[in-house]
Coordinates of C-alpha atoms in Angstrom, one line a residue:
M255 CA 107.3 100.3 68.0
P256 CA 109.6 102.1 70.4
V257 CA 112.4 104.1 68.8
S258 CA 115.7 102.2 69.2
I259 CA 119.3 103.3 69.3
R260 CA 119.7 101.8 65.7
D261 CA 117.0 104.2 64.5
V262 CA 118.8 107.1 66.0
A263 CA 122.1 106.0 64.3
L264 CA 120.4 105.6 61.0
R265 CA 118.7 109.1 61.2
A266 CA 122.0 110.8 62.3
G267 CA 124.1 108.9 59.7
V268 CA 126.5 107.5 62.3
S269 CA 127.3 104.1 63.8
V270 CA 125.4 102.6 66.8
G271 CA 128.7 102.9 68.7
T272 CA 128.8 106.6 68.1
V273 CA 125.3 107.0 69.4
S274 CA 126.3 105.0 72.5
N275 CA 129.3 107.2 73.0
V276 CA 127.2 110.4 72.7
L277 CA 124.9 109.0 75.4
N278 CA 127.6 107.7 77.8
R279 CA 130.9 109.5 76.9
P280 CA 130.1 112.6 74.9
E281 CA 133.5 114.1 75.7
E282 CA 135.0 111.4 73.4
V283 CA 132.9 112.3 70.4
S284 CA 133.3 115.2 68.0
S285 CA 130.9 118.2 68.4
D286 CA 129.5 117.6 65.0
S287 CA 128.5 114.0 65.8
V288 CA 127.1 115.1 69.2
A289 CA 124.9 117.7 67.4
R290 CA 123.7 115.2 64.7
V291 CA 122.9 112.5 67.3
S292 CA 121.1 115.0 69.6
R293 CA 119.0 116.3 66.7
A294 CA 118.1 112.8 65.7
I295 CA 117.1 111.9 69.3
E296 CA 114.8 115.0 69.4
E297 CA 113.3 114.4 66.0
L298 CA 112.5 110.7 66.7
G299 CA 111.5 111.1 70.3
Y300 CA 114.0 108.5 71.5
V301 CA 113.8 107.7 75.2
R302 CA 116.9 106.1 76.7
N303 CA 116.0 102.8 78.5
D304 CA 118.2 103.3 81.5
A305 CA 116.6 100.5 83.5
A306 CA 117.4 98.0 80.7
R307 CA 121.0 99.3 80.5
K308 CA 121.5 98.8 84.2
L309 CA 119.9 95.4 84.2
R310 CA 122.3 94.3 81.5
A311 CA 125.1 95.5 83.7
G312 CA 123.7 93.5 86.6
I313 CA 122.3 96.5 88.6
S314 CA 118.6 96.5 89.0
T315 CA 116.9 99.9 89.6
T316 CA 113.9 98.5 91.5
V317 CA 113.2 97.3 95.0
G318 CA 110.1 95.2 95.8
F319 CA 107.9 96.1 98.8
V320 CA 105.3 93.7 100.0
V321 CA 102.9 94.9 102.7
L322 CA 100.2 93.4 104.8
D323 CA 97.3 95.8 104.2
G324 CA 97.5 98.5 101.5
Q325 CA 94.3 100.1 102.8
N326 CA 95.9 100.8 106.2
P327 CA 97.3 104.4 106.2
F328 CA 100.1 103.3 108.4
Y329 CA 101.5 101.1 105.6
S330 CA 100.8 103.8 103.0
D331 CA 103.1 106.1 105.1
V332 CA 105.8 103.5 105.4
V333 CA 105.8 102.9 101.7
R334 CA 105.9 106.7 101.2
G335 CA 109.0 107.0 103.4
A336 CA 110.7 104.2 101.4
E337 CA 109.8 106.0 98.1
D338 CA 111.2 109.3 99.4
E339 CA 114.5 107.6 100.2
A340 CA 114.5 105.6 97.0
S341 CA 114.1 108.6 94.8
S342 CA 117.4 110.1 96.1
H343 CA 119.1 106.9 94.9
G344 CA 117.5 106.6 91.5
I345 CA 115.5 103.6 92.7
A346 CA 111.9 102.8 91.9
I347 CA 109.6 100.9 94.3
L348 CA 107.5 97.9 93.0
Y349 CA 104.6 97.6 95.5
G350 CA 102.5 94.6 96.3
N351 CA 99.5 94.5 98.8
T352 CA 98.9 91.0 100.2
D353 CA 95.7 91.9 102.0
D354 CA 96.6 89.5 104.8
D355 CA 96.5 86.6 102.3
P356 CA 99.4 84.1 102.3
S357 CA 98.7 83.0 98.8
R358 CA 98.9 86.6 97.4
E359 CA 102.0 87.1 99.5
K360 CA 103.7 84.1 97.7
V361 CA 102.6 85.4 94.3
Y362 CA 104.4 88.8 94.9
L363 CA 107.5 87.1 96.4
D364 CA 107.8 84.8 93.4
L365 CA 107.3 87.7 91.0
F366 CA 109.9 89.9 92.6
R367 CA 112.4 87.0 92.7
E368 CA 111.8 86.4 89.0
Q369 CA 112.3 90.1 88.3
Q370 CA 115.6 90.0 90.2
V371 CA 114.8 93.2 92.1
R372 CA 117.8 94.8 93.7
G373 CA 116.3 94.3 97.2
L374 CA 113.1 93.2 98.9
L375 CA 111.2 94.9 101.8
I376 CA 108.4 92.9 103.3
A377 CA 105.9 93.4 106.1
P378 CA 105.1 89.7 106.3
Y379 CA 101.8 88.0 107.2
G380 CA 103.0 84.7 108.5
D381 CA 106.1 82.6 108.4
V382 CA 107.9 83.5 105.2
M383 CA 111.5 82.8 106.3
T384 CA 111.9 79.8 103.9
Q385 CA 111.0 82.0 100.9
L386 CA 113.2 84.8 102.1
R387 CA 116.2 82.4 102.3
R388 CA 115.6 81.8 98.6
F389 CA 115.9 85.5 98.0
R390 CA 119.2 85.6 99.9
A391 CA 120.4 82.5 97.9
S392 CA 119.6 84.4 94.7
G393 CA 121.7 87.4 95.9
I394 CA 118.7 89.6 96.7
A395 CA 119.0 91.6 99.9
T396 CA 116.0 91.4 102.1
V397 CA 114.8 93.4 105.1
L398 CA 111.7 92.8 107.3
V399 CA 109.5 95.8 108.0
D400 CA 107.2 96.2 111.0
R401 CA 108.4 92.8 112.2
F402 CA 111.4 92.1 114.4
S403 CA 113.6 89.5 112.8
A404 CA 114.3 86.5 115.1
D405 CA 116.6 85.2 112.4
S406 CA 120.0 86.8 112.7
G407 CA 120.5 86.3 109.0
F408 CA 118.0 89.1 108.1
S409 CA 117.9 92.8 109.0
S410 CA 114.6 94.2 110.3
V411 CA 113.1 97.7 111.0
S412 CA 110.3 97.8 113.5
V413 CA 108.8 99.4 116.5
D414 CA 108.8 97.6 119.9
S415 CA 105.2 96.4 119.8
V416 CA 105.4 94.8 123.2
A417 CA 106.5 98.1 124.8
G418 CA 103.6 99.8 122.8
G419 CA 101.1 97.4 124.2
R420 CA 102.4 98.0 127.7
L421 CA 102.3 101.8 127.3
A422 CA 98.6 101.6 126.1
V423 CA 97.4 99.6 129.1
E424 CA 99.5 101.4 131.6
H425 CA 97.9 104.6 130.4
L426 CA 94.4 103.1 130.8
I427 CA 95.2 101.9 134.3
E428 CA 96.5 105.3 135.3
A429 CA 93.3 106.8 134.0
G430 CA 91.4 104.6 136.5
R431 CA 90.3 101.8 134.2
R432 CA 90.1 98.3 135.7
R433 CA 88.1 96.2 133.2
I434 CA 90.1 96.4 130.0
A435 CA 89.4 94.5 126.7
F436 CA 92.1 93.9 124.1
V437 CA 90.5 93.9 120.6
G438 CA 92.6 92.4 117.8
G439 CA 93.5 89.5 115.5
P440 CA 94.2 87.3 113.8
F441 CA 96.7 85.9 116.2
D442 CA 99.1 84.5 113.6
M443 CA 100.2 88.1 113.1
R444 CA 103.3 88.8 115.2
Q445 CA 102.3 92.5 115.7
V446 CA 99.0 91.4 117.3
T447 CA 100.6 88.8 119.7
D448 CA 103.3 91.3 120.7
R449 CA 100.8 94.1 121.5
L450 CA 98.8 91.6 123.5
A451 CA 101.9 90.4 125.4
G452 CA 102.6 94.0 126.3
A453 CA 99.0 94.6 127.5
R454 CA 99.1 91.5 129.6
A455 CA 102.5 92.5 131.2
A456 CA 101.0 95.9 132.1
A457 CA 97.9 94.3 133.7
E458 CA 99.9 91.7 135.6
N459 CA 102.4 94.2 136.9
A460 CA 99.9 96.8 138.0
S461 CA 99.7 97.7 141.7
V462 CA 95.9 97.3 141.5
H463 CA 93.7 94.4 140.3
V464 CA 93.0 94.6 136.5
D465 CA 90.8 92.3 134.5
L466 CA 92.1 92.0 130.9
E467 CA 90.0 90.1 128.4
V468 CA 90.7 89.3 124.8
V469 CA 88.1 90.0 122.1
P470 CA 89.4 88.4 118.9
T471 CA 88.9 89.7 115.4
S472 CA 89.4 88.0 112.0
A473 CA 91.1 91.1 110.5
M474 CA 92.5 94.5 111.5
T475 CA 89.8 96.6 109.7
V476 CA 87.3 99.3 110.6
E477 CA 84.5 96.8 109.8
E478 CA 85.9 94.2 112.2
G479 CA 86.2 96.9 114.9
A480 CA 82.6 98.0 114.4
T481 CA 81.4 94.3 114.6
A482 CA 83.4 93.7 117.8
G483 CA 82.0 96.9 119.4
A484 CA 78.4 96.0 118.5
K485 CA 78.9 92.5 120.1
L486 CA 80.3 94.1 123.3
L487 CA 77.3 96.4 123.6
T488 CA 74.9 93.4 123.5
R489 CA 76.1 92.6 127.1
P490 CA 74.3 94.0 130.1
R491 CA 75.7 97.4 130.8
R492 CA 77.2 96.2 134.1
E493 CA 79.3 93.7 132.1
W494 CA 80.8 96.3 129.7
P495 CA 84.5 96.8 129.9
D496 CA 85.5 100.3 131.0
A497 CA 88.3 100.5 128.5
L498 CA 89.3 99.1 125.1
F499 CA 92.7 98.7 123.6
A500 CA 92.6 98.1 119.9
A501 CA 95.5 96.4 118.1
N502 CA 95.5 99.1 115.5
D503 CA 93.8 102.4 114.7
L504 CA 91.5 101.0 112.1
L505 CA 90.0 98.6 114.6
A506 CA 89.8 101.5 117.1
L507 CA 87.9 103.7 114.6
G508 CA 85.4 100.9 114.0
L509 CA 84.9 100.4 117.7
L510 CA 84.4 104.2 118.1
Q511 CA 81.7 104.1 115.4
S512 CA 79.7 101.4 117.2
L513 CA 80.2 103.0 120.6
V514 CA 79.0 106.5 119.8
A515 CA 76.3 105.5 117.3
G516 CA 73.0 107.0 118.5
G517 CA 74.7 108.3 121.6
R518 CA 74.8 104.8 123.2
V519 CA 78.1 105.2 125.0
L520 CA 79.9 108.2 126.4
V521 CA 83.6 108.1 125.4
P522 CA 85.6 108.1 127.5
D523 CA 83.3 108.6 130.5
E524 CA 81.8 105.1 130.2
I525 CA 84.3 103.4 128.0
A526 CA 87.8 104.7 127.2
L527 CA 89.5 103.8 123.9
I528 CA 93.1 103.7 122.6
G529 CA 94.5 102.4 119.3
F530 CA 97.9 101.7 117.8
D531 CA 99.8 103.4 114.9
D532 CA 98.5 107.0 115.2
I533 CA 97.3 107.2 111.6
P534 CA 96.2 110.7 110.4
F535 CA 92.5 109.8 110.9
A536 CA 93.1 109.2 114.6
A537 CA 93.3 112.9 115.5
A538 CA 90.3 113.7 113.2
A539 CA 87.9 111.2 114.6
A540 CA 84.5 112.2 116.1
V541 CA 86.2 111.7 119.5
P542 CA 89.9 112.3 118.9
L543 CA 91.6 109.0 119.4
S544 CA 94.5 108.3 121.8
S545 CA 97.0 106.0 120.1
I546 CA 100.5 104.5 120.2
R547 CA 102.5 106.2 117.5
Q548 CA 104.9 104.5 115.2
P549 CA 107.3 106.7 113.1
S550 CA 105.9 105.3 109.9
R551 CA 107.9 107.2 107.3
M552 CA 111.1 106.9 109.2
I553 CA 110.6 103.1 109.2
G554 CA 110.2 103.1 105.4
R555 CA 113.3 105.4 104.9
T556 CA 115.5 103.3 107.2
A557 CA 114.4 100.0 105.7
L558 CA 115.2 101.2 102.1
R559 CA 118.6 102.6 103.2
I560 CA 119.5 99.3 104.8
V561 CA 118.4 97.1 101.9
L562 CA 120.5 99.2 99.5
E563 CA 123.5 99.0 101.8
E564 CA 123.2 95.2 101.9
A565 CA 122.7 95.0 98.2
S566 CA 126.0 96.9 97.7
D567 CA 127.8 94.9 100.3
P568 CA 126.5 91.3 100.7
E569 CA 129.0 90.7 103.5
S570 CA 127.5 93.4 105.7
I571 CA 126.2 92.2 109.1
P572 CA 122.4 92.1 109.4
R573 CA 121.1 94.4 112.1
Q574 CA 117.8 94.9 113.9
T575 CA 116.6 98.5 114.1
V576 CA 113.9 99.0 116.7
F577 CA 112.2 102.4 117.3
P578 CA 110.5 103.2 120.6
P579 CA 106.7 103.7 120.5
E580 CA 105.2 107.0 121.7
L581 CA 102.0 107.4 123.7
I582 CA 99.7 110.1 122.1
V583 CA 96.9 111.1 124.5
R584 CA 93.7 112.6 123.2
R585 CA 90.1 112.8 124.3
S586 CA 89.2 109.2 123.8
T587 CA 91.0 108.3 127.1
T588 CA 91.1 111.6 129.0
G589 CA 87.9 113.4 128.2

């Protein structure tokens, strides 16, 4: 059984109140009592349960973080940024990976609400606003991550995905590409639809004619990217697109695998390729991958800072923090 404060009091020959004072207000206790209690703590190996103490005081020391895809290095970096910021506030992150599954998302949301976390960060899969309103009604501050909040009642931290999609396709057009395929899905993910909207805007506003087709995927994974690439290459060569814009870097890496396998396609000579997120693997790919960079760790840090501010001041006004995307050009689009 864990050593309790009563065990410490018994070993030191003092009252439970004296032990409590030594732990919290040692200046009010005699030096003899401090020495006896300290010796008992060391002998018994007593570990103070600070989290329980704060919970009894109504101050949770945890923040829940629900993400779409824990295998995506982008989200790993976002969580790392939140953890870095949390550590400076004495806060721990409870992490849940939904794997793009609404039922798993609900399980984590229910769990974190029952645990009465101090705040919730969430990169949602679908429409979770009804559930998030329950968090707010329970007094739990909530911030959306990697998703702009259309609901003025919630803060959000994101990158302008529409602008990012526009940047990607504008870059491909400037590189002389005219038959561009957008590869991504599912389309109930806001990030996918926003990036496609930006891609379409760039194609429609170009000074030259650009054909933009959509190649849907069921997930944003390397495997789905490889499958999509293999299907594209079953077409006659004259019907190949001359450029691909993948909705994230995992899809782009899968596409790259299928394109360069066996030397089938010269990248970028025959088909240029650009992704989104600029994960660490992008620069290290067989053909270094051009991408749209998101400041992943800054997103996590900022979201954690905001949720703690709102937890401390429930009357604070929700705000939408939107970072600009950055075009990173490498060999997959320029040779």
